Short mmCIF file of C-alpha atoms and ligand atoms in Angstrom, two decimals:
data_model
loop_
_atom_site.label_atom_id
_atom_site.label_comp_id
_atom_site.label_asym_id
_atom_site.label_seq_id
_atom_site.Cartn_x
_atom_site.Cartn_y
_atom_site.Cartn_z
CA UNK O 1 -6.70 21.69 9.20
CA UNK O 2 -6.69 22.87 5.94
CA UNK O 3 -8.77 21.14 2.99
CA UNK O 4 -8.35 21.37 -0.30
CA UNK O 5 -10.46 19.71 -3.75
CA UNK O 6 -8.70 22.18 -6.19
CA UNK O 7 -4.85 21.17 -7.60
CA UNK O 8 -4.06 25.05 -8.31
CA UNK O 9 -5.13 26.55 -4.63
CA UNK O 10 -3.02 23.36 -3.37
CA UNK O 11 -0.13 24.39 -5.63
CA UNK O 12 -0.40 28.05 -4.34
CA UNK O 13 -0.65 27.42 -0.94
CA UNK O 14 2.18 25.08 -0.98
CA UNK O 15 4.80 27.04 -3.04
CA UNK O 16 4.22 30.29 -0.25
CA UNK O 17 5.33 27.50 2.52
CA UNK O 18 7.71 25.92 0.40
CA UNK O 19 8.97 29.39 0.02
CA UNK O 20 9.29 30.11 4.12
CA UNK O 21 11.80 26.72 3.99
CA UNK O 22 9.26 24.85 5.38
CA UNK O 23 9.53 20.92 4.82
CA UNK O 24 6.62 18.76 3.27
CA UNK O 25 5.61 15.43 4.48
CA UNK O 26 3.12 13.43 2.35
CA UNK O 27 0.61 10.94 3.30
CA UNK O 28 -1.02 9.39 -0.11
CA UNK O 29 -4.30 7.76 0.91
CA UNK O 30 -7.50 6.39 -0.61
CA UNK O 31 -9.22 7.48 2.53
CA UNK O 32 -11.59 4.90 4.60
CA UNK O 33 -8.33 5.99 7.02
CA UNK O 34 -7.73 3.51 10.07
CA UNK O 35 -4.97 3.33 12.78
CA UNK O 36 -2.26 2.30 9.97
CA UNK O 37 -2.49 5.74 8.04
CA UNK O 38 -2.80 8.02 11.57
CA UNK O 39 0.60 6.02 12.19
CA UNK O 40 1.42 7.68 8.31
CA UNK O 41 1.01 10.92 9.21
CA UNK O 42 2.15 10.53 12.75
CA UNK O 43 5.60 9.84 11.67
CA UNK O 44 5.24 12.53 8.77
CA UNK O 45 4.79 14.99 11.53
CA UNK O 46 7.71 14.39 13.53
CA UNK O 47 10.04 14.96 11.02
CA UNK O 48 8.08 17.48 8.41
CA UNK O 49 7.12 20.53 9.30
CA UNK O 50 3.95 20.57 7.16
CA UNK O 51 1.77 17.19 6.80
CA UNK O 52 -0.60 17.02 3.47
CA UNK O 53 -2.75 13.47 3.38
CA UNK O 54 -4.58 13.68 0.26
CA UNK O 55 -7.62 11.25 -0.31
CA UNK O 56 -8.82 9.74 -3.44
CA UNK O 57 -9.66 6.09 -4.31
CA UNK O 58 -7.99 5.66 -7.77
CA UNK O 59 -9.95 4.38 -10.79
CA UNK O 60 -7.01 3.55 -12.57
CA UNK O 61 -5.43 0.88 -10.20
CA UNK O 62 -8.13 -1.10 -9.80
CA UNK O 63 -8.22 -3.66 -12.97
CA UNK O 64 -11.66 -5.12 -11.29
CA UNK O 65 -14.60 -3.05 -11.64
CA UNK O 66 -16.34 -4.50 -8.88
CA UNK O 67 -13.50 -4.10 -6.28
CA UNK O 68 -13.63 -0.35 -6.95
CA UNK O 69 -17.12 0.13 -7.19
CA UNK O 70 -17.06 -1.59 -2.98
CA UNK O 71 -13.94 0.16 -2.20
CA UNK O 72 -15.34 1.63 1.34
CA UNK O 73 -15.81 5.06 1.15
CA UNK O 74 -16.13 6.93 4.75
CA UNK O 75 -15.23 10.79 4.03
CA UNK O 76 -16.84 12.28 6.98
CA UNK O 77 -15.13 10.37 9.51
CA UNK O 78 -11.48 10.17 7.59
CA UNK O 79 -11.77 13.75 8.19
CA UNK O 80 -12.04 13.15 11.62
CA UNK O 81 -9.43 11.00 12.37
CA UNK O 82 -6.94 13.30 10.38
CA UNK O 83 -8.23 16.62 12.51
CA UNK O 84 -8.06 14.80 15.65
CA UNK O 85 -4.24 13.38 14.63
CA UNK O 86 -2.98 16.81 13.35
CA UNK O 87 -2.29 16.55 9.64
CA UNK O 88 -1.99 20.05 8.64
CA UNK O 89 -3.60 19.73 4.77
CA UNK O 90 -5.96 17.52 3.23
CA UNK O 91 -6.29 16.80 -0.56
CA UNK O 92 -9.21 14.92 -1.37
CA UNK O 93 -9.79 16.24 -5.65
CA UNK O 94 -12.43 14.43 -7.55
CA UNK O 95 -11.28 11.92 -10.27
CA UNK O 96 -12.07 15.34 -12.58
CA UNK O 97 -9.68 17.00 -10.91
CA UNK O 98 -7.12 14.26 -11.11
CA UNK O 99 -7.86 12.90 -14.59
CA UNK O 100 -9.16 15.80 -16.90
CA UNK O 101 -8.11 13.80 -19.44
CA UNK O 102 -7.04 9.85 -19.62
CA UNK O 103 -3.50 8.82 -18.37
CA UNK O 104 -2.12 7.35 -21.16
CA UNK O 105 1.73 7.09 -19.41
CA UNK O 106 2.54 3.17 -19.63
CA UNK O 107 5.56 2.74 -16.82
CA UNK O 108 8.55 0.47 -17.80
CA UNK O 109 9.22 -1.22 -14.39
CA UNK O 110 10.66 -4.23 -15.76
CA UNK O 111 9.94 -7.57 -14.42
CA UNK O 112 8.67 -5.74 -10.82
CA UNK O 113 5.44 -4.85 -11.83
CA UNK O 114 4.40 -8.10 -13.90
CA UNK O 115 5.29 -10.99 -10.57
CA UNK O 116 3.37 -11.38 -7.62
CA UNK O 117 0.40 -8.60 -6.96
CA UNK O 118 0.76 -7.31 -10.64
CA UNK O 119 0.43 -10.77 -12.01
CA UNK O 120 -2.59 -11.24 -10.42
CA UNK O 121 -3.91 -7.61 -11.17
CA UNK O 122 -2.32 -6.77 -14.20
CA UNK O 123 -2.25 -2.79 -14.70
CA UNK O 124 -2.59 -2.19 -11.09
CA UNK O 125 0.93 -0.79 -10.34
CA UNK O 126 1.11 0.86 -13.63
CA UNK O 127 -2.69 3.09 -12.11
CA UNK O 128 -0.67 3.25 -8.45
CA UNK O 129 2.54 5.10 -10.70
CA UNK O 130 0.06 7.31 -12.81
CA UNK O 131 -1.51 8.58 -9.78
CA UNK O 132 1.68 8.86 -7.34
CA UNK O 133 3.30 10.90 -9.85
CA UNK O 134 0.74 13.45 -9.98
CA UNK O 135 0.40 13.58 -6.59
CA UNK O 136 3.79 14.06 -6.19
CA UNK O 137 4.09 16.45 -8.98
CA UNK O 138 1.46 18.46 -7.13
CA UNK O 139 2.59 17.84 -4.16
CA UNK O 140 6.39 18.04 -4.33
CA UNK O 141 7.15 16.46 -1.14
CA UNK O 142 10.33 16.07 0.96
CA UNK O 143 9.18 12.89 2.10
CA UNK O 144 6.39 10.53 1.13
CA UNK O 145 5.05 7.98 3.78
CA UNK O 146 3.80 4.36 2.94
CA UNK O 147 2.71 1.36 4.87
CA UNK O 148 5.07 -1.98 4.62
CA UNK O 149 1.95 -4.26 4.33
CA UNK O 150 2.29 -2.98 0.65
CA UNK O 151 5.49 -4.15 0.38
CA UNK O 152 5.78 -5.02 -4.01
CA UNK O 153 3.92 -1.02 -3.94
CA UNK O 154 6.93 0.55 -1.67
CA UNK O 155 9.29 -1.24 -4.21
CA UNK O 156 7.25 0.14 -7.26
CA UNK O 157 7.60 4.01 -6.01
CA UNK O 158 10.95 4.10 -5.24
CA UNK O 159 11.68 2.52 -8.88
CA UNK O 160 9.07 5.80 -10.14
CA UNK O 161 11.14 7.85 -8.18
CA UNK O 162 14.28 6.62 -9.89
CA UNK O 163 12.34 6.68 -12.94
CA UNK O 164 10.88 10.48 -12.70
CA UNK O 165 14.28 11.85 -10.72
CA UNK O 166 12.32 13.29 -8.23
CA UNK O 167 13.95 14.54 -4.84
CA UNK O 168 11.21 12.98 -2.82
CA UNK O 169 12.77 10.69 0.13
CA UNK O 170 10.19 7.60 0.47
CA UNK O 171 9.99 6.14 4.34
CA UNK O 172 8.27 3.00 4.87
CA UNK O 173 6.90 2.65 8.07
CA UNK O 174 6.15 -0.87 9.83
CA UNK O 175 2.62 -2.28 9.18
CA UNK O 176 0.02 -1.64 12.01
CA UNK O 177 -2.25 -4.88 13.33
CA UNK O 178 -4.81 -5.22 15.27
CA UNK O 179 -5.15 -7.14 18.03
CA UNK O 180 -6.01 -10.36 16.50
CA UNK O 181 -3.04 -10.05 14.56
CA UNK O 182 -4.99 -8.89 11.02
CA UNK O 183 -2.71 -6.51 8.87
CA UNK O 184 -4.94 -2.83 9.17
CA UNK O 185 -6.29 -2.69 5.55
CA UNK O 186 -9.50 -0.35 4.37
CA UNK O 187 -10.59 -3.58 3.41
CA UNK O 188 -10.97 -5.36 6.81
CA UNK O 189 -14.08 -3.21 7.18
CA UNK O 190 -15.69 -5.11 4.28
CA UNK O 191 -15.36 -8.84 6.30
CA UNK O 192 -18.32 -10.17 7.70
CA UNK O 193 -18.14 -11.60 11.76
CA UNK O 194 -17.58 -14.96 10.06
CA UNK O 195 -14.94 -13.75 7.49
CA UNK O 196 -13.39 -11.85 9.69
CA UNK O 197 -12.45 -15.10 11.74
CA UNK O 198 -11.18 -16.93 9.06
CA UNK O 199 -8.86 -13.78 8.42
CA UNK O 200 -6.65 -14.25 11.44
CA UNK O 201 -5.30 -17.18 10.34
CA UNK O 202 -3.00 -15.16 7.77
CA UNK O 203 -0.38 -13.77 9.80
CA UNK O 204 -0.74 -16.52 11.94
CA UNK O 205 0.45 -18.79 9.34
CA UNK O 206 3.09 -15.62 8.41
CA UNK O 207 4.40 -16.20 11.70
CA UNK O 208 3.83 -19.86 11.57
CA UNK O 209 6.42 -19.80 8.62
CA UNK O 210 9.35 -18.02 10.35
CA UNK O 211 9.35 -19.83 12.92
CA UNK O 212 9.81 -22.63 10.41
CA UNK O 213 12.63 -21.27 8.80
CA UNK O 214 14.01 -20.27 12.32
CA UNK O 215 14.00 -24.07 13.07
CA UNK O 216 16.27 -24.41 10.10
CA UNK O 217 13.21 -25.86 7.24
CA UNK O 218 14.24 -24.59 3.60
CA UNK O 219 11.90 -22.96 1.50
CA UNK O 220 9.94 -25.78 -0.43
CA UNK O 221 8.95 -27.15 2.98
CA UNK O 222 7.51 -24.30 4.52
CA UNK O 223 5.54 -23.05 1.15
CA UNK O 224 4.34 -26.86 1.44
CA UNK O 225 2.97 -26.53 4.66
CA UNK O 226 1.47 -23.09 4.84
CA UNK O 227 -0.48 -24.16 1.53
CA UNK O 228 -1.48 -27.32 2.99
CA UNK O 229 -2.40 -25.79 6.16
CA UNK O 230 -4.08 -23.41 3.63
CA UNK O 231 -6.15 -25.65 2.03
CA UNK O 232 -7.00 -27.79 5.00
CA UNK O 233 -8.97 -25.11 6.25
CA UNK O 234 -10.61 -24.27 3.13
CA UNK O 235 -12.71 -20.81 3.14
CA UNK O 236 -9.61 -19.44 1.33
CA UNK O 237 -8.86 -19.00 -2.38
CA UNK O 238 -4.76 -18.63 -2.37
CA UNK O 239 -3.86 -16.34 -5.47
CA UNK O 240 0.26 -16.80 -3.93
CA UNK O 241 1.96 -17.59 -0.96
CA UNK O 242 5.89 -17.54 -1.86
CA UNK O 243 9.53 -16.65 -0.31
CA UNK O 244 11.19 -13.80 -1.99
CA UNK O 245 14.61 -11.99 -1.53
CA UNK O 246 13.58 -9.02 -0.21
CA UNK O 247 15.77 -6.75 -2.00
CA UNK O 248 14.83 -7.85 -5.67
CA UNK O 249 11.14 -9.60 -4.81
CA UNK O 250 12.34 -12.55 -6.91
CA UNK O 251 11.20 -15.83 -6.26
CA UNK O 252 13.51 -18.55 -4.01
CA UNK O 253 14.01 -21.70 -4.47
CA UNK O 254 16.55 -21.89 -0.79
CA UNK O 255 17.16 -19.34 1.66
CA UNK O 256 21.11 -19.53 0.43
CA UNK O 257 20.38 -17.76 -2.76
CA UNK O 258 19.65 -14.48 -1.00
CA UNK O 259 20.99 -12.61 2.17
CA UNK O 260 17.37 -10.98 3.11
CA UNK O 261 14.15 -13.15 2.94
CA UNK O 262 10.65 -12.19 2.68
CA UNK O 263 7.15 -14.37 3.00
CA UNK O 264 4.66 -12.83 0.91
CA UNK O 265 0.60 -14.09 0.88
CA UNK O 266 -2.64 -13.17 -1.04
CA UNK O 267 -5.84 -14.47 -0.80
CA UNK O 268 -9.54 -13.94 -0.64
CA UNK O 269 -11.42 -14.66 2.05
CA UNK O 270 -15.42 -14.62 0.84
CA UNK O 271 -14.92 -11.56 -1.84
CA UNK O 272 -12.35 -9.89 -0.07
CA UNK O 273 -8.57 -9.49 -1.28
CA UNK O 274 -5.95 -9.23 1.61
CA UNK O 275 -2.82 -9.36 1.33
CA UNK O 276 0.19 -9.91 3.80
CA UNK O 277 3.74 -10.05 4.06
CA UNK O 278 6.60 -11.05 7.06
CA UNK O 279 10.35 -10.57 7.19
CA UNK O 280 11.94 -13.99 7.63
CA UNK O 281 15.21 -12.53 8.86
O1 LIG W 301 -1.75 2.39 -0.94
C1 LIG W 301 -2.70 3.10 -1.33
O2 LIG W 301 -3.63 3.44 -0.60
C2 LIG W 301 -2.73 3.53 -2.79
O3 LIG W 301 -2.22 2.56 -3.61
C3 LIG W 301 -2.04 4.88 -3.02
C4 LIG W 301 -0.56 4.81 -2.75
C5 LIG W 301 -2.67 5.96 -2.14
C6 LIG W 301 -2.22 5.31 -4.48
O4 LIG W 301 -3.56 5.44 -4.82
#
């Protein structure tokens, strides 16, 4: 495995196996890897012949100084994990490297970046585009690899890579959980025992909600419930819980307005932000 801090000896190494026709899969991280990224760049390898996961927590998208500054950080053992899984190349630049001078580029993603996760972190997707883009103009992938668990940030690159015209194909692969049923997030490793309980209830309630609308309740009724069984149990502070149409992430008011529906949640639990999503098709 291959590691690289420098853009330029990236660049050159890449354009030599770019050269030799061979295909480049991408795995954008922020490192503190678990299960949920090896899954990244397992399913980068079987279709790429080359597998770069580059690592860097990004100032930018993070419009809370706190969250960045407790952002876990384990470098050692992301290396690791990618070694023992294969990946082929490993970017991990400092914000230097990345940012030798500020990113002034303001993205025009219409109403997609200001609902939902950018509403309550406004400027985060516009930091997620900034740095994407110059991955990607490093990088120059064939393919790019994300997690569904990010589901408005999967949406938000493949409107950059309308945007920018690049070539890159984006694949979203299905969110990993463990065995409690907890979304894998870099985060989880921040709960507490105690927190950490109180966590599971999320995609319990996720799945508590399709089977609602499998037993034929509308939309108001289930966001009712899931709240209520929300705040019953307190420990939680809801930023949204809402029904979308899954193509166009707008807001429904009844299932009949769209053909493809998605539940979307996010909430702290003690200091933590997790966030959640479930197809309700
Ligand atoms: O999903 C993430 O980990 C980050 O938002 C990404 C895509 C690596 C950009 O920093």
């Amino acid at each position: 495995m291959l590691i690289f801090t420098k853009i330029d000896e990236l660049q050159y190494f890449l354009v030599q196996k770019k050269a030799e026709k061979k295909s480049i899969g991408f795995v954008p991280t922020m490192g503190a890897l678990h299960a949920g990224h090896i899954s990244l760049i397992n399913s980068s390898k079987k279709s790429c012949d080359l597998t770069v996961c580059s690592i860097f927590v990004n100032p930018t998208q993070f419009n809370d100084k706190k969250d960045l500054e407790r952002y876990p950080k384990t470098p050692e053992r992301d290396l690791e994990m990618l070694k023992k899984a294969a990946c082929d190349i490993v970017f991990m630049p400092s914000a230097q490297e990345m940012y030798p001078e500020k990113d002034e580029r303001v993205f025009d993603f219409g109403y997609l970046d200001k609902i939902l996760e950018g509403d309550h972190r406004p400027g985060h997707f516009n930091g997620v585009a900034q740095i994407v883009s110059r991955l990607f103009d490093i990088v120059k992938p064939d393919k790019a690899f994300f997690g569904s668990k990010d589901y408005q940030q999967v949406m938000i690159i493949k409107a950059l890579v309308e945007l920018l015209h690049y070539t890159t194909e984006i694949v979203t692969c299905p969110t990993l959980r463990d065995p409690d049923g907890l979304a894998m997030s870099s985060r989880n490793t921040l709960l507490n025992a105690k927190e950490r309980e109180v966590a599971k209830i999320i995609p319990k309630l996720m799945q508590e909600a399709k089977s609602l609308k499998d037993k034929g309740k509308d939309v108001t009724e289930i966001k009712e419930h899931i709240v209520s069984e929300l705040n019953m149990r307190g420990n939680y502070e809801l930023d949204y819980f809402t029904i979308c149409d899954a193509r166009t992430l707008k807001e429904l008011k009844s299932f009949s307005e769209a053909k493809e529906h998605i539940a979307l949640i996010a909430c702290y639990v003690g200091k933590i932000r997790l966030i959640d999503n479930i197809s309700l098709n």
